[in-house]
Amino acid sequence: MNKTECPSKEQAIYNAVITLFKEGADLSNLTVSQITAKAGIGKGTAYDYFSDKEEMIAKALFFNTAAFCKEVYLSSKEEQGFRNRMMRILLYMENAVGESSCIFRLVHILTDNSTIGKRLKELMESKPADTIMVEDVMRLTITEEFGEQSVSNEKMLYLINSSISRILCYGMSFSNPYNLENCRNEEMRRLVCQSICREAEELLAG
Amino acid sequence: MNKTECPSKEQAIYNAVITLFKEGADLSNLTVSQITAKAGIGKGTAYDYFSDKEEMIAKALFFNTAAFCKEVYLSSKEEQGFRNRMMRILLYMENAVGESSCIFRLVHILTDNSTIGKRLKELMESKPADTIMVEDVMRLTITEEFGEQSVSNEKMLYLINSSISRILCYGMSFSNPYNLENCRNEEMRRLVCQSICREAEELLAG
Amino acid sequence: MNKTECPSKEQAIYNAVITLFKEGADLSNLTVSQITAKAGIGKGTAYDYFSDKEEMIAKALFFNTAAFCKEVYLSSKEEQGFRNRMMRILLYMENAVGESSCIFRLVHILTDNSTIGKRLKELMESKPADTIMVEDVMRLTITEEFGEQSVSNEKMLYLINSSISRILCYGMSFSNPYNLENCRNEEMRRLVCQSICREAEELLAG
Amino acid sequence: MNKTECPSKEQAIYNAVITLFKEGADLSNLTVSQITAKAGIGKGTAYDYFSDKEEMIAKALFFNTAAFCKEVYLSSKEEQGFRNRMMRILLYMENAVGESSCIFRLVHILTDNSTIGKRLKELMESKPADTIMVEDVMRLTITEEFGEQSVSNEKMLYLINSSISRILCYGMSFSNPYNLENCRNEEMRRLVCQSICREAEELLAG
DNA sequence: TATGAATGAGTTTTCATTCAT
DNA sequence: AATGAATGAAAACTCATTCAT
């Protein structure tokens, strides 16, 4: 009876894309052969479930990110207070970046003019209300902790983007040609957390 | 004055790549035909100057970014004091993001496992000492204004990455599927500037 | 009354092919999916009754044409005299051509070197004696009206082909790139009828 | 200096298609690999000259037919009088049918709803004024021999189509499942010629 | 018996790269 | 030195056919 939560072939494609990505593949040069081989299904089968290669990759990123974000959000609710919840979120996201998470990649693809990016935008624009994406995690946490009326739309969006930008900042450090080997991750993480939390408290509680 | 190190054919390729990018092309799907057509040279000629397509694109991004960064750096020196210089830098970079600057794209490509990204990393690792890249702008500005010994390596790197993350934050707002239409850019910009400058002053002057 | 020789599934396939053809499909690019979807049966079921796709299409054309020819022949017998019977036949065939009849298509496929054409030839060569095809309609009508010995084999074949060529002639006018808009169908039809009947009477009655 | 009349690669493709057809290939199932292999050029080269496979085949048929028709027309001018010219034309066309000429095939493809057919129609609709196709041979011969005002548009079109239908009639006899082995071609040819010439004379000179 | 999900061989098409001119 | 015609390897995608259910 576990077929209901694992529609088999679609999920196999998603898993294959995510696995290939984590193995270091360049998503914009992935081939259908690679994907279906990794998924363990025939090439033609993929086309029974997706209209083209871009849809396979875009949906894989979308659903993988959505699943991760839901997990992060639910986890954050176990904590009390905004600062603690934010800490939990940041730690979760940092770990994800560390393992080449799709969240990081998704943001990139959304901005690179690629076909995959266009497909992703379509998916995000038509996503169901109960799907939680990166921005929703921040938005929900903020409104749950500070109340819905406590902040202007502009400040809210600034906070959301500012928080997400810290994740990118951290992720960048792995590919930065200026080596960061002397920079302990803990110190970096402490500074990022400190900065984002204070900013949120000032803008929202003040 | 031996500009022969950078003859016109190479430069034509660089300009073509940058132009195509600003016209909305997906850099990872650019073709050699597109590049040489835009550059106004023969396809074969490109191979007299570059070993392959990836080198054309990687070098175009590298030199375009280096030129822009030098300009930003020199411009920032016209200002007095860290805060004023940083303001000048941020304004410059924000403008660049607004025009789909390669700086923004370069950061993405460095993290997408692509062949172009690998080439870019090689270029950055072996770059001449007098080439100023994104990080160098921040590093030089900080050391010139606060003195070389005034800050730990960790804090320095944190500041560099943190500053660059603000650029990404601003850029993200253009492609964010959650509409930012109600969020005025000025307000966003003010918050970004305020945040980065205060952070720098606290860490370095304090 | 054992209609089991032609069970409903086979007939469904035949009807599907004919319907698709009348809807404007290119018979040599029809897919099994299209056929079985239109027939309302499963794809695998089709292979319980036919050995391959070509057989489905060839048999559909064959039986459809045979049914039509039988109808035409029986109808012509209601008339008295060769000229009247021929008129009836021509009118019938012209109508059929107007609705994209398979008779027209059948002639094409027989001459295009396609696999479907090869199958059709096999079917026609081994057809049961009581199956009436295009040529039989003419042959029977001629012998019934003029008597069996009244005409040489060559003249008979000439008349058969000549008659059929009028149908093609009329059909061609629909797809002729040289516009026929000024040419009224009635005038064309009158000329065709006149010509074929006089020719037959001259050769056979004379 | 003979490069001007043989633009090499395009012509090689045309020749390959025609050769394959004469060798018995089904034009609607021809592959690009077959065509380029027969043409002795690389597969990619074909796409430098044609936008897709259908264009290759449609243009091959079009230009082959145009060349043949020009030849037929010029040859017919060597004869004196309508009947003699028509005889020459019929003989030419019959020979062409005998060698599986594209003329025969072209008429078929124009009526089979295929993509190749659609392309052919486009080519014929936009053909240059000096290109002589099948219909033009008949039209020119008739007007040159009888004068332009001597016949209504309807009668002209009837004559053109009627004549062409005889060619099809003759061609059909090769694939007719009712064997024509007892029917001498000469007798058939005589009857066809007789019929078409008398019809033309009656309608035009009368 | 009937099905349609799964397959992979076979097709079209693209494009980085070469090389004769 | 410069070119762009030619190439063919590699990719996306299709669809006839099979077979487990």
PDB file of N, CA and C in Angstrom, chain C residues 110-151:
ATOM      1  N   LEU C 110      -1.183   1.584 -53.536  1.00  0.00           N
ATOM      2  CA  LEU C 110      -0.740   0.442 -54.342  1.00  0.00           C
ATOM      3  C   LEU C 110       0.504   0.768 -55.168  1.00  0.00           C
ATOM      4  N   THR C 111       0.779   2.031 -55.325  1.00  0.00           N
ATOM      5  CA  THR C 111       1.886   2.390 -56.212  1.00  0.00           C
ATOM      6  C   THR C 111       3.013   3.138 -55.515  1.00  0.00           C
ATOM      7  N   ASP C 112       3.054   3.150 -54.210  1.00  0.00           N
ATOM      8  CA  ASP C 112       4.079   3.975 -53.547  1.00  0.00           C
ATOM      9  C   ASP C 112       5.203   3.203 -52.892  1.00  0.00           C
ATOM     10  N   ASN C 113       5.316   1.928 -53.203  1.00  0.00           N
ATOM     11  CA  ASN C 113       6.411   1.110 -52.664  1.00  0.00           C
ATOM     12  C   ASN C 113       6.368   0.923 -51.153  1.00  0.00           C
ATOM     13  N   SER C 114       5.293   1.343 -50.525  1.00  0.00           N
ATOM     14  CA  SER C 114       5.247   1.247 -49.062  1.00  0.00           C
ATOM     15  C   SER C 114       4.898  -0.165 -48.631  1.00  0.00           C
ATOM     16  N   THR C 115       5.156  -0.425 -47.363  1.00  0.00           N
ATOM     17  CA  THR C 115       4.823  -1.720 -46.797  1.00  0.00           C
ATOM     18  C   THR C 115       3.318  -1.945 -46.840  1.00  0.00           C
ATOM     19  N   ILE C 116       2.567  -0.883 -46.560  1.00  0.00           N
ATOM     20  CA  ILE C 116       1.105  -0.998 -46.626  1.00  0.00           C
ATOM     21  C   ILE C 116       0.684  -1.422 -48.038  1.00  0.00           C
ATOM     22  N   GLY C 117       1.310  -0.823 -49.033  1.00  0.00           N
ATOM     23  CA  GLY C 117       0.990  -1.178 -50.416  1.00  0.00           C
ATOM     24  C   GLY C 117       1.274  -2.637 -50.711  1.00  0.00           C
ATOM     25  N   LYS C 118       2.401  -3.129 -50.199  1.00  0.00           N
ATOM     26  CA  LYS C 118       2.738  -4.535 -50.430  1.00  0.00           C
ATOM     27  C   LYS C 118       1.685  -5.448 -49.815  1.00  0.00           C
ATOM     28  N   ARG C 119       1.252  -5.093 -48.636  1.00  0.00           N
ATOM     29  CA  ARG C 119       0.230  -5.889 -47.975  1.00  0.00           C
ATOM     30  C   ARG C 119      -1.079  -5.864 -48.761  1.00  0.00           C
ATOM     31  N   LEU C 120      -1.421  -4.700 -49.255  1.00  0.00           N
ATOM     32  CA  LEU C 120      -2.650  -4.578 -50.030  1.00  0.00           C
ATOM     33  C   LEU C 120      -2.604  -5.468 -51.261  1.00  0.00           C
ATOM     34  N   LYS C 121      -1.470  -5.469 -51.926  1.00  0.00           N
ATOM     35  CA  LYS C 121      -1.350  -6.319 -53.120  1.00  0.00           C
ATOM     36  C   LYS C 121      -1.552  -7.776 -52.770  1.00  0.00           C
ATOM     37  N   GLU C 122      -0.949  -8.198 -51.648  1.00  0.00           N
ATOM     38  CA  GLU C 122      -1.136  -9.575 -51.211  1.00  0.00           C
ATOM     39  C   GLU C 122      -2.616  -9.879 -50.986  1.00  0.00           C
ATOM     40  N   LEU C 123      -3.283  -8.948 -50.317  1.00  0.00           N
ATOM     41  CA  LEU C 123      -4.707  -9.148 -50.045  1.00  0.00           C
ATOM     42  C   LEU C 123      -5.502  -9.261 -51.344  1.00  0.00           C
ATOM     43  N   MET C 124      -5.176  -8.428 -52.304  1.00  0.00           N
ATOM     44  CA  MET C 124      -5.940  -8.424 -53.544  1.00  0.00           C
ATOM     45  C   MET C 124      -5.657  -9.661 -54.370  1.00  0.00           C
ATOM     46  N   GLU C 125      -4.418 -10.128 -54.292  1.00  0.00           N
ATOM     47  CA  GLU C 125      -4.091 -11.324 -55.058  1.00  0.00           C
ATOM     48  C   GLU C 125      -4.770 -12.569 -54.504  1.00  0.00           C
ATOM     49  N   SER C 126      -5.012 -12.576 -53.216  1.00  0.00           N
ATOM     50  CA  SER C 126      -5.608 -13.773 -52.613  1.00  0.00           C
ATOM     51  C   SER C 126      -7.061 -13.555 -52.209  1.00  0.00           C
ATOM     52  N   LYS C 127      -7.662 -12.572 -52.781  1.00  0.00           N
ATOM     53  CA  LYS C 127      -9.041 -12.265 -52.343  1.00  0.00           C
ATOM     54  C   LYS C 127     -10.008 -13.370 -52.805  1.00  0.00           C
ATOM     55  N   PRO C 128     -11.037 -13.619 -51.985  1.00  0.00           N
ATOM     56  CA  PRO C 128     -12.042 -14.614 -52.358  1.00  0.00           C
ATOM     57  C   PRO C 128     -12.764 -14.188 -53.632  1.00  0.00           C
ATOM     58  N   ALA C 129     -13.275 -15.173 -54.330  1.00  0.00           N
ATOM     59  CA  ALA C 129     -13.896 -14.895 -55.633  1.00  0.00           C
ATOM     60  C   ALA C 129     -15.097 -13.964 -55.534  1.00  0.00           C
ATOM     61  N   ASP C 130     -15.771 -14.013 -54.388  1.00  0.00           N
ATOM     62  CA  ASP C 130     -16.982 -13.198 -54.301  1.00  0.00           C
ATOM     63  C   ASP C 130     -16.747 -11.783 -53.792  1.00  0.00           C
ATOM     64  N   THR C 131     -15.495 -11.451 -53.600  1.00  0.00           N
ATOM     65  CA  THR C 131     -15.195 -10.081 -53.188  1.00  0.00           C
ATOM     66  C   THR C 131     -15.099  -9.206 -54.432  1.00  0.00           C
ATOM     67  N   ILE C 132     -15.857  -8.147 -54.428  1.00  0.00           N
ATOM     68  CA  ILE C 132     -15.893  -7.263 -55.586  1.00  0.00           C
ATOM     69  C   ILE C 132     -15.035  -6.035 -55.335  1.00  0.00           C
ATOM     70  N   MET C 133     -13.987  -5.879 -56.134  1.00  0.00           N
ATOM     71  CA  MET C 133     -13.165  -4.683 -56.011  1.00  0.00           C
ATOM     72  C   MET C 133     -13.459  -3.741 -57.175  1.00  0.00           C
ATOM     73  N   VAL C 134     -12.744  -2.624 -57.198  1.00  0.00           N
ATOM     74  CA  VAL C 134     -13.032  -1.578 -58.180  1.00  0.00           C
ATOM     75  C   VAL C 134     -13.139  -2.135 -59.594  1.00  0.00           C
ATOM     76  N   GLU C 135     -12.132  -2.901 -59.995  1.00  0.00           N
ATOM     77  CA  GLU C 135     -12.124  -3.395 -61.346  1.00  0.00           C
ATOM     78  C   GLU C 135     -13.296  -4.328 -61.632  1.00  0.00           C
ATOM     79  N   ASP C 136     -13.671  -5.095 -60.592  1.00  0.00           N
ATOM     80  CA  ASP C 136     -14.757  -6.047 -60.777  1.00  0.00           C
ATOM     81  C   ASP C 136     -16.081  -5.361 -61.072  1.00  0.00           C
ATOM     82  N   VAL C 137     -16.268  -4.218 -60.471  1.00  0.00           N
ATOM     83  CA  VAL C 137     -17.510  -3.484 -60.723  1.00  0.00           C
ATOM     84  C   VAL C 137     -17.626  -3.208 -62.217  1.00  0.00           C
ATOM     85  N   MET C 138     -16.577  -2.723 -62.804  1.00  0.00           N
ATOM     86  CA  MET C 138     -16.595  -2.413 -64.226  1.00  0.00           C
ATOM     87  C   MET C 138     -16.716  -3.687 -65.057  1.00  0.00           C
ATOM     88  N   ARG C 139     -15.914  -4.658 -64.719  1.00  0.00           N
ATOM     89  CA  ARG C 139     -15.904  -5.898 -65.478  1.00  0.00           C
ATOM     90  C   ARG C 139     -17.281  -6.568 -65.478  1.00  0.00           C
ATOM     91  N   LEU C 140     -17.869  -6.650 -64.303  1.00  0.00           N
ATOM     92  CA  LEU C 140     -19.175  -7.296 -64.196  1.00  0.00           C
ATOM     93  C   LEU C 140     -20.244  -6.522 -64.958  1.00  0.00           C
ATOM     94  N   THR C 141     -20.183  -5.231 -64.793  1.00  0.00           N
ATOM     95  CA  THR C 141     -21.192  -4.416 -65.475  1.00  0.00           C
ATOM     96  C   THR C 141     -21.085  -4.581 -66.986  1.00  0.00           C
ATOM     97  N   ILE C 142     -19.871  -4.556 -67.470  1.00  0.00           N
ATOM     98  CA  ILE C 142     -19.662  -4.689 -68.906  1.00  0.00           C
ATOM     99  C   ILE C 142     -20.145  -6.050 -69.406  1.00  0.00           C
ATOM    100  N   THR C 143     -19.722  -7.113 -68.718  1.00  0.00           N
ATOM    101  CA  THR C 143     -20.106  -8.442 -69.211  1.00  0.00           C
ATOM    102  C   THR C 143     -21.601  -8.679 -69.071  1.00  0.00           C
ATOM    103  N   GLU C 144     -22.161  -8.153 -67.989  1.00  0.00           N
ATOM    104  CA  GLU C 144     -23.601  -8.348 -67.808  1.00  0.00           C
ATOM    105  C   GLU C 144     -24.419  -7.629 -68.878  1.00  0.00           C
ATOM    106  N   GLU C 145     -23.921  -6.490 -69.328  1.00  0.00           N
ATOM    107  CA  GLU C 145     -24.696  -5.695 -70.286  1.00  0.00           C
ATOM    108  C   GLU C 145     -24.382  -6.045 -71.738  1.00  0.00           C
ATOM    109  N   PHE C 146     -23.135  -6.465 -71.983  1.00  0.00           N
ATOM    110  CA  PHE C 146     -22.754  -6.711 -73.382  1.00  0.00           C
ATOM    111  C   PHE C 146     -22.549  -8.194 -73.695  1.00  0.00           C
ATOM    112  N   GLY C 147     -22.552  -9.029 -72.661  1.00  0.00           N
ATOM    113  CA  GLY C 147     -22.291 -10.445 -72.885  1.00  0.00           C
ATOM    114  C   GLY C 147     -20.794 -10.715 -72.812  1.00  0.00           C
ATOM    115  N   GLU C 148     -20.451 -11.928 -72.404  1.00  0.00           N
ATOM    116  CA  GLU C 148     -19.059 -12.226 -72.077  1.00  0.00           C
ATOM    117  C   GLU C 148     -18.120 -12.244 -73.278  1.00  0.00           C
ATOM    118  N   GLN C 149     -18.657 -12.661 -74.403  1.00  0.00           N
ATOM    119  CA  GLN C 149     -17.779 -12.831 -75.563  1.00  0.00           C
ATOM    120  C   GLN C 149     -17.656 -11.560 -76.411  1.00  0.00           C
ATOM    121  N   SER C 150     -18.343 -10.587 -75.995  1.00  0.00           N
ATOM    122  CA  SER C 150     -18.458  -9.434 -76.881  1.00  0.00           C
ATOM    123  C   SER C 150     -17.215  -8.553 -76.956  1.00  0.00           C
ATOM    124  N   VAL C 151     -16.218  -8.823 -76.144  1.00  0.00           N
ATOM    125  CA  VAL C 151     -15.104  -7.882 -76.114  1.00  0.00           C
ATOM    126  C   VAL C 151     -13.780  -8.583 -75.856  1.00  0.00           C
TER     127      VAL C 151
END
